[in-house]
CSV table of C-alpha atoms in Angstrom, one decimal:
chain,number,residue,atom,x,y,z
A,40,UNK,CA,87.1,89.8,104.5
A,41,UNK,CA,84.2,92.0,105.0
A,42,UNK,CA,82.6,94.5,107.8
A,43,UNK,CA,80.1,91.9,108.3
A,44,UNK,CA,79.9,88.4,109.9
A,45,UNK,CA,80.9,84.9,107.5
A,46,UNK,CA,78.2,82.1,107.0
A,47,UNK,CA,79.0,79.0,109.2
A,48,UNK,CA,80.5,76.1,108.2
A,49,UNK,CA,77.3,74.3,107.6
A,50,UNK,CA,75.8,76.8,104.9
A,51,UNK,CA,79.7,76.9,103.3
A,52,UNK,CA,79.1,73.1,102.6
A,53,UNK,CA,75.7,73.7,101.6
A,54,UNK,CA,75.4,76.5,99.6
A,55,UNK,CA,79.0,75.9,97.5
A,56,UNK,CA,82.0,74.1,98.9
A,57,UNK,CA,83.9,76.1,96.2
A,58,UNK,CA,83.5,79.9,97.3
A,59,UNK,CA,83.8,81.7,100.5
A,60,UNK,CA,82.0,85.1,101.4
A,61,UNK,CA,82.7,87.7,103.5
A,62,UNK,CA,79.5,88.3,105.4
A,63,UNK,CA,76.9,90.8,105.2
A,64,UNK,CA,73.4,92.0,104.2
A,65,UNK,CA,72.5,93.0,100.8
A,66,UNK,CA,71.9,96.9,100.9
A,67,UNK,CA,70.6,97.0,97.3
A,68,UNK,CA,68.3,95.0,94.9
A,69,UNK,CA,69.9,94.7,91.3
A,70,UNK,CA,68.3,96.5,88.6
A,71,UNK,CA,67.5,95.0,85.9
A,72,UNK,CA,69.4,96.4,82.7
A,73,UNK,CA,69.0,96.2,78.7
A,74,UNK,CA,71.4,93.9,77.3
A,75,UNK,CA,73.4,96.3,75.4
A,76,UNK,CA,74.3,97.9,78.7
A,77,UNK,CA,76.5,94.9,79.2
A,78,UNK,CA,80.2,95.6,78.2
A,79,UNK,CA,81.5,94.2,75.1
A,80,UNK,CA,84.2,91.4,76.5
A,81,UNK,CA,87.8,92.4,76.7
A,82,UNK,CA,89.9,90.8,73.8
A,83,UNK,CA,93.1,89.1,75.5
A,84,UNK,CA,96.7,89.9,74.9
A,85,UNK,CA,98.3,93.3,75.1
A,86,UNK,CA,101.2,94.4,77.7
A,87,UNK,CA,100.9,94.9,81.1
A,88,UNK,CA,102.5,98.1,82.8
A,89,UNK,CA,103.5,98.3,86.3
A,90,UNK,CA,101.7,101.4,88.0
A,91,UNK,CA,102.7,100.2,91.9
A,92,UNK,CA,105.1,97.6,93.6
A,93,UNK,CA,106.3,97.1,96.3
A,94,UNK,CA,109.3,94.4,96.7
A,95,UNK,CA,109.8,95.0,100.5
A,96,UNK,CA,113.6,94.9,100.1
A,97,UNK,CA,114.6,97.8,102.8
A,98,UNK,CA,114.4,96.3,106.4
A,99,UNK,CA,112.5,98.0,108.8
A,100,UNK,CA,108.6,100.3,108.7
A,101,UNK,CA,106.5,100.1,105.8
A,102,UNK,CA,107.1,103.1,103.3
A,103,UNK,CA,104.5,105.6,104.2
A,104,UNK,CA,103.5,106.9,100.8
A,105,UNK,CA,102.6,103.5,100.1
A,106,UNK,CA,101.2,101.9,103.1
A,107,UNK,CA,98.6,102.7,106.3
A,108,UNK,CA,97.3,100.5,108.7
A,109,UNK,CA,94.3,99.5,110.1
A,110,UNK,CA,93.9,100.2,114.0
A,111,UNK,CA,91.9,98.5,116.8
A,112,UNK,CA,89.0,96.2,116.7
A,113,UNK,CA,87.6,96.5,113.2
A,114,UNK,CA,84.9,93.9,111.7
A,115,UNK,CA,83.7,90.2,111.6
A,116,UNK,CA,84.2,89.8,115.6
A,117,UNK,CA,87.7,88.8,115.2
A,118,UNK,CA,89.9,88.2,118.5
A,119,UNK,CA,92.8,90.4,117.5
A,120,UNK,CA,93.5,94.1,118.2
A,121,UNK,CA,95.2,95.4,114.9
A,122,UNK,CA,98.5,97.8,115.6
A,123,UNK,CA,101.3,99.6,113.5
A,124,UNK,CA,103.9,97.9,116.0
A,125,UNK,CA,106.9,96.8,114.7
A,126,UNK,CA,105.9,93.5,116.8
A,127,UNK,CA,103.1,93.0,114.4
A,128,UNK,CA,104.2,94.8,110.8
A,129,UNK,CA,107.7,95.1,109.7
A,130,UNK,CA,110.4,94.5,106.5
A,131,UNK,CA,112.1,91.6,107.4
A,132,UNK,CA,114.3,89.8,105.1
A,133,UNK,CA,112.9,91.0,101.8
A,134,UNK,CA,109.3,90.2,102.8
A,135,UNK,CA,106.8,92.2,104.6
A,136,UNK,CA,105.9,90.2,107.4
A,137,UNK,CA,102.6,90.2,109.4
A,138,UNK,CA,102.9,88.9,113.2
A,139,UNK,CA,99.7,87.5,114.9
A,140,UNK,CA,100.9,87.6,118.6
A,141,UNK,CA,99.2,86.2,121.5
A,142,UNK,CA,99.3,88.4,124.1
A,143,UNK,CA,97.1,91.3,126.1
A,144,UNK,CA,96.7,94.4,124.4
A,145,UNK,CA,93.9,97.2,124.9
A,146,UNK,CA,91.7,94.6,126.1
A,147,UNK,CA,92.1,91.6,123.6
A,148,UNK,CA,94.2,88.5,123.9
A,149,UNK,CA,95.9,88.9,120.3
A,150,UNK,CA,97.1,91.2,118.7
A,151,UNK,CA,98.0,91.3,114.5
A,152,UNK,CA,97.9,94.3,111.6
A,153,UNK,CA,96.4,95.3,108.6
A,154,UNK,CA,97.6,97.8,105.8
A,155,UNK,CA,96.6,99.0,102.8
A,156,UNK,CA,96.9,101.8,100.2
A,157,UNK,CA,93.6,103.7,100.7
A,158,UNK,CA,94.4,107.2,100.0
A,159,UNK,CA,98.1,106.3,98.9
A,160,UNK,CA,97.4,104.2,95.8
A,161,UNK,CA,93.9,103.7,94.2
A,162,UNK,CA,93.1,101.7,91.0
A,163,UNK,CA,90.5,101.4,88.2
A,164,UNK,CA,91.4,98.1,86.3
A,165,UNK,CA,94.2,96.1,86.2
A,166,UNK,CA,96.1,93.4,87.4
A,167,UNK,CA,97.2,92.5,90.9
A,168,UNK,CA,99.7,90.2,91.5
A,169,UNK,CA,101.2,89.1,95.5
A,170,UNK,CA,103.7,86.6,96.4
A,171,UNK,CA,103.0,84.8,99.4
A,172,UNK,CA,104.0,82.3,102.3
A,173,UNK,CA,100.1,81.7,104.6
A,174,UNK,CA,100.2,81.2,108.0
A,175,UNK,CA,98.4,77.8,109.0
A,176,UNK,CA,96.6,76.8,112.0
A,177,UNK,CA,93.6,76.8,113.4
A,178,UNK,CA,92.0,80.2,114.0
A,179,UNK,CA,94.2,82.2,111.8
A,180,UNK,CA,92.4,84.1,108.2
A,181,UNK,CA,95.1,85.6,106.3
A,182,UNK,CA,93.9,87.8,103.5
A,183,UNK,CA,94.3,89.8,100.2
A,184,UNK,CA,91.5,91.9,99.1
A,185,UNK,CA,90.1,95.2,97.8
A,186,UNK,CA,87.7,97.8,98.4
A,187,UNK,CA,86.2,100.4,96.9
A,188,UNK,CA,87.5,104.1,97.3
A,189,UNK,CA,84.5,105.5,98.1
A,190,UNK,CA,83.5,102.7,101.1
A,191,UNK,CA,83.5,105.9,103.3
A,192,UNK,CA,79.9,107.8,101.2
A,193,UNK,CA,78.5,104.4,100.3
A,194,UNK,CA,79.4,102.1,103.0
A,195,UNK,CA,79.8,98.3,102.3
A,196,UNK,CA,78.6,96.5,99.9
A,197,UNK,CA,77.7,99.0,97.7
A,198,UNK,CA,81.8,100.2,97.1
A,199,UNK,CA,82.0,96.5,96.1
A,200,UNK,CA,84.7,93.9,97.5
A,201,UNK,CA,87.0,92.2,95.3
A,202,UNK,CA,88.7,88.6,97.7
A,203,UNK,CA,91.8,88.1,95.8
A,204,UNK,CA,92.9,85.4,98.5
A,205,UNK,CA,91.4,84.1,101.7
A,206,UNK,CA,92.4,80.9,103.6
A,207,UNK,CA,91.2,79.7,107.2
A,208,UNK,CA,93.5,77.9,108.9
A,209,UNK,CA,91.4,75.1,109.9
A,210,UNK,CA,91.0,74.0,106.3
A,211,UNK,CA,94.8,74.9,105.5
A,212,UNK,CA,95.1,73.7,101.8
A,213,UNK,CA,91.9,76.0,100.3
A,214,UNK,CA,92.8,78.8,99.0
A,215,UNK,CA,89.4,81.1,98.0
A,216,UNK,CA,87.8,83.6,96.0
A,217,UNK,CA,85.0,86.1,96.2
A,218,UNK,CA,82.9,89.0,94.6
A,219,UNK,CA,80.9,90.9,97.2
A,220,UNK,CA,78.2,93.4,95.8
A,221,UNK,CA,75.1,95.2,96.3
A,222,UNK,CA,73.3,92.1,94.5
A,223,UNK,CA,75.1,89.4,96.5
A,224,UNK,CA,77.4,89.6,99.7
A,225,UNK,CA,77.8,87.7,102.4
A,226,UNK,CA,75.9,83.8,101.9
A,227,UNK,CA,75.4,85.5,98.3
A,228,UNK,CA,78.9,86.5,97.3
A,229,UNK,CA,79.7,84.9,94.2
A,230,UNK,CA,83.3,83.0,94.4
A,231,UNK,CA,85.1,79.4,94.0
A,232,UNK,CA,88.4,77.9,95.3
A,233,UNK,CA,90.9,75.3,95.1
A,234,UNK,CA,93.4,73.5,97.2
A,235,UNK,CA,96.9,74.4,96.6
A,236,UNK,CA,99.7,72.7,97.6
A,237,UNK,CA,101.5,74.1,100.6
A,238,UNK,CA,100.5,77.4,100.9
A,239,UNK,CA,101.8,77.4,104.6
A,240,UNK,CA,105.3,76.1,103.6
A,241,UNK,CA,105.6,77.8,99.9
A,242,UNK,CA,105.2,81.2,98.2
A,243,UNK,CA,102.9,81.1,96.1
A,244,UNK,CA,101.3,83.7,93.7
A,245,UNK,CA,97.9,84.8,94.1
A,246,UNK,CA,96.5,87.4,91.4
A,247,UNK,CA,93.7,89.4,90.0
A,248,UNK,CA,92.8,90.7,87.0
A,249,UNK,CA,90.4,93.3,86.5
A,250,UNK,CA,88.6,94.3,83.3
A,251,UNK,CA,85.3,96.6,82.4
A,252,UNK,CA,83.6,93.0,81.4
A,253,UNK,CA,84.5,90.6,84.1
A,254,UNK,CA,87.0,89.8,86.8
A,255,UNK,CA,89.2,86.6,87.2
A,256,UNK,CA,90.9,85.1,89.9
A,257,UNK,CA,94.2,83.1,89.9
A,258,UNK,CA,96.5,81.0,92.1
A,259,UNK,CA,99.9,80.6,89.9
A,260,UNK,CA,98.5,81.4,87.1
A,261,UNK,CA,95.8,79.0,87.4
A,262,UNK,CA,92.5,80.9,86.6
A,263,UNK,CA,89.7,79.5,88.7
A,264,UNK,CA,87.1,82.3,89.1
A,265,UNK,CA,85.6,84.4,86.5
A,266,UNK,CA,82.3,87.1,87.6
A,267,UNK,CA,81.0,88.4,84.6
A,268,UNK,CA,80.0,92.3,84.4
A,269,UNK,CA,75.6,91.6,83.8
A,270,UNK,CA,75.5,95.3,83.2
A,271,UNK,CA,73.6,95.6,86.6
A,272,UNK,CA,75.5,98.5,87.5
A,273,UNK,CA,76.6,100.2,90.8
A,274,UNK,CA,73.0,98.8,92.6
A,275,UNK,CA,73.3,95.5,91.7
A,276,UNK,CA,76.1,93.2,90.7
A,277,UNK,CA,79.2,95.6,89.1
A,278,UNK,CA,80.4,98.5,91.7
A,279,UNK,CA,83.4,97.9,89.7
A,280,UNK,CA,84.2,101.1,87.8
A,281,UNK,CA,85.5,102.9,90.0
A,282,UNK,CA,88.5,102.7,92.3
A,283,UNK,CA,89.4,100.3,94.5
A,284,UNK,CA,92.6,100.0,97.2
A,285,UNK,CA,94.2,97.2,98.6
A,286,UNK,CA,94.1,95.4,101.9
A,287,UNK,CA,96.7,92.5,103.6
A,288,UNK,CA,95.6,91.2,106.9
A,289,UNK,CA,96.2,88.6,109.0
A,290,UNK,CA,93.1,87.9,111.5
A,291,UNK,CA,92.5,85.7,114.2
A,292,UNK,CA,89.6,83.9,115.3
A,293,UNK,CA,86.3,86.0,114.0
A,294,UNK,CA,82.9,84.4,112.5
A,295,UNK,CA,84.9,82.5,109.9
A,296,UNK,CA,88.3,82.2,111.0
A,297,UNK,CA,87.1,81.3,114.6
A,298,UNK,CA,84.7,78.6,113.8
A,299,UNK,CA,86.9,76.1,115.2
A,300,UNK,CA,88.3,77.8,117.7
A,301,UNK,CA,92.2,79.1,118.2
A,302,UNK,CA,95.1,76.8,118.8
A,303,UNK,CA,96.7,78.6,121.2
A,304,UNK,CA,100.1,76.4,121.2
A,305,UNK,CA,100.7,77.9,117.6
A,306,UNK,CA,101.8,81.4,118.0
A,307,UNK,CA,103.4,83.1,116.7
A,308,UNK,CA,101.9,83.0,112.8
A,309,UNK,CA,103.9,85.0,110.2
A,310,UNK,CA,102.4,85.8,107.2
A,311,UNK,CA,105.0,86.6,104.8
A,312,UNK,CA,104.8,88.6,101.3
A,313,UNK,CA,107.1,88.9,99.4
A,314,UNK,CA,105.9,91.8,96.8
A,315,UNK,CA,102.7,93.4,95.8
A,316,UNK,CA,102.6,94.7,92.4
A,317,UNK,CA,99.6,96.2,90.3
A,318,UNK,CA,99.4,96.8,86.5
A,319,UNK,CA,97.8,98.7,84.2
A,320,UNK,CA,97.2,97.4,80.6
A,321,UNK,CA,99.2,99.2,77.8
């Protein structure tokens, strides 16, 4: 879910039918690097400790040490207009639920919210875990992702971008993920998926985890992406040693999400999560 425009549907077939990417230009050839710059991989095992959750059980606003929002018009030519509303973001029923709405607001025909814990909660390894019932339907592009903390000095790709979960609602059942960096973003972004069963019906859980050597991707504990550290550093294919935040968004329409249009007859779309929670290891 990047600042910049998605590859159409033509170069997704083409280039991989297993990965989507979140738009952009590269700002930054990779550097070539010794070998021995390359971190030595991360043994497995070893406890995980919760460092941030957030099980959405008190009806009502997000808590405001954990959460901000996203407002107005904000990348990838999406249709919506993101708000703080109550209309759009609330606790409902022990899930935080985002509301895509069709109506007029400042100018756009639809209106939806993002949040995320920039400022509030930032990371540097670790495991990310949500729990979460998609919208479906064409036009909608629900998301979980992260970005780096300092996106605001370096500008994107160059903080990195981390897709934990993206599905467009045209192709309902895929459930994506991606690796956006100075060395590859946008066409380039280095990802796979797989279809899930339901994600518009179920809860399912969609996690990260995050290590010096590598990151992998899971649906359910299913692990079906792994990038590798190359030991390119921040220039070229691992802006990931510093911190990153977390993003949920629903958008509508956009360069991806849009490329079949917006059912109109569908809205309302609720995309409901049921927690967020982030470990540490040891």
């Amino acid at each position: 879910m990047s600042s910049s425009a998605r590859f159409s549907a033509a170069v997704l077939a083409v280039v991989l039918s297993a990965f989507a990417a979140c738009g952009g230009s590269d700002s930054a050839a990779a550097t070539p690097t010794p070998a021995s710059s390359v971190p030595t991989p991360t043994p497995a095992g070893g406890p995980w400790t919760l460092v941030f959750a957030d099980e959405f059980d008190t009806p009502g606003a997000l808590d405001p040490a954990r959460w901000g929002y996203e407002i107005g018009s904000i990348r990838n030519n999406e249709a919506q207009y993101y708000t703080s509303r109550s209309e759009n973001v609330r606790v409902e029923g022990g899930n935080l639920v985002i509301e895509a709405r069709k109506e007029p607001y400042q100018g756009y025909a639809y209106t939806s919210a993002s949040v995320n814990t920039k400022t509030r909660f930032e990371f540097t390894y670790g495991r990310v875990e949500v729990r979460a019932k998609l919208p479906t339907g064409t036009g909608t592009w629900p998301a979980i992702w992260t970005l780096g903390a300092d996106i605001d000095q370096v500008g994107w790709p160059a903080c990195g971008e981390i897709d934990i979960m993206e599905n467009v609602g045209f192709d309902p059942l895929r459930i994506y993920g991606t690796i956006h960096t100075p060395a590859g973003s946008g066409a380039n972004g280095k990802g796979s998926s797989l279809t899930v069963s339901n994600p518009g019906d179920d809860f399912h859980r969609y996690a990260m985890e995050w290590y010096r050597d590598r990151i992998d991707i899971f649906v359910d504990d299913q692990k079906y992406f792994t990038y590798r550290n190359d030991g390119s550093g921040t220039r070229g294919g691992w802006p990931f040693d510093g911190p990153q935040y977390l993003l949920l968004n629903l958008a509508i329409g956009g360069s991806w999400g849009g490329q079949q249009g917006i059912d109109d007859s569908l809205f309302p779309h609720r995309y409901a999560i049921d927690y967020v929670r982030i470990y540490k290891r040891g």
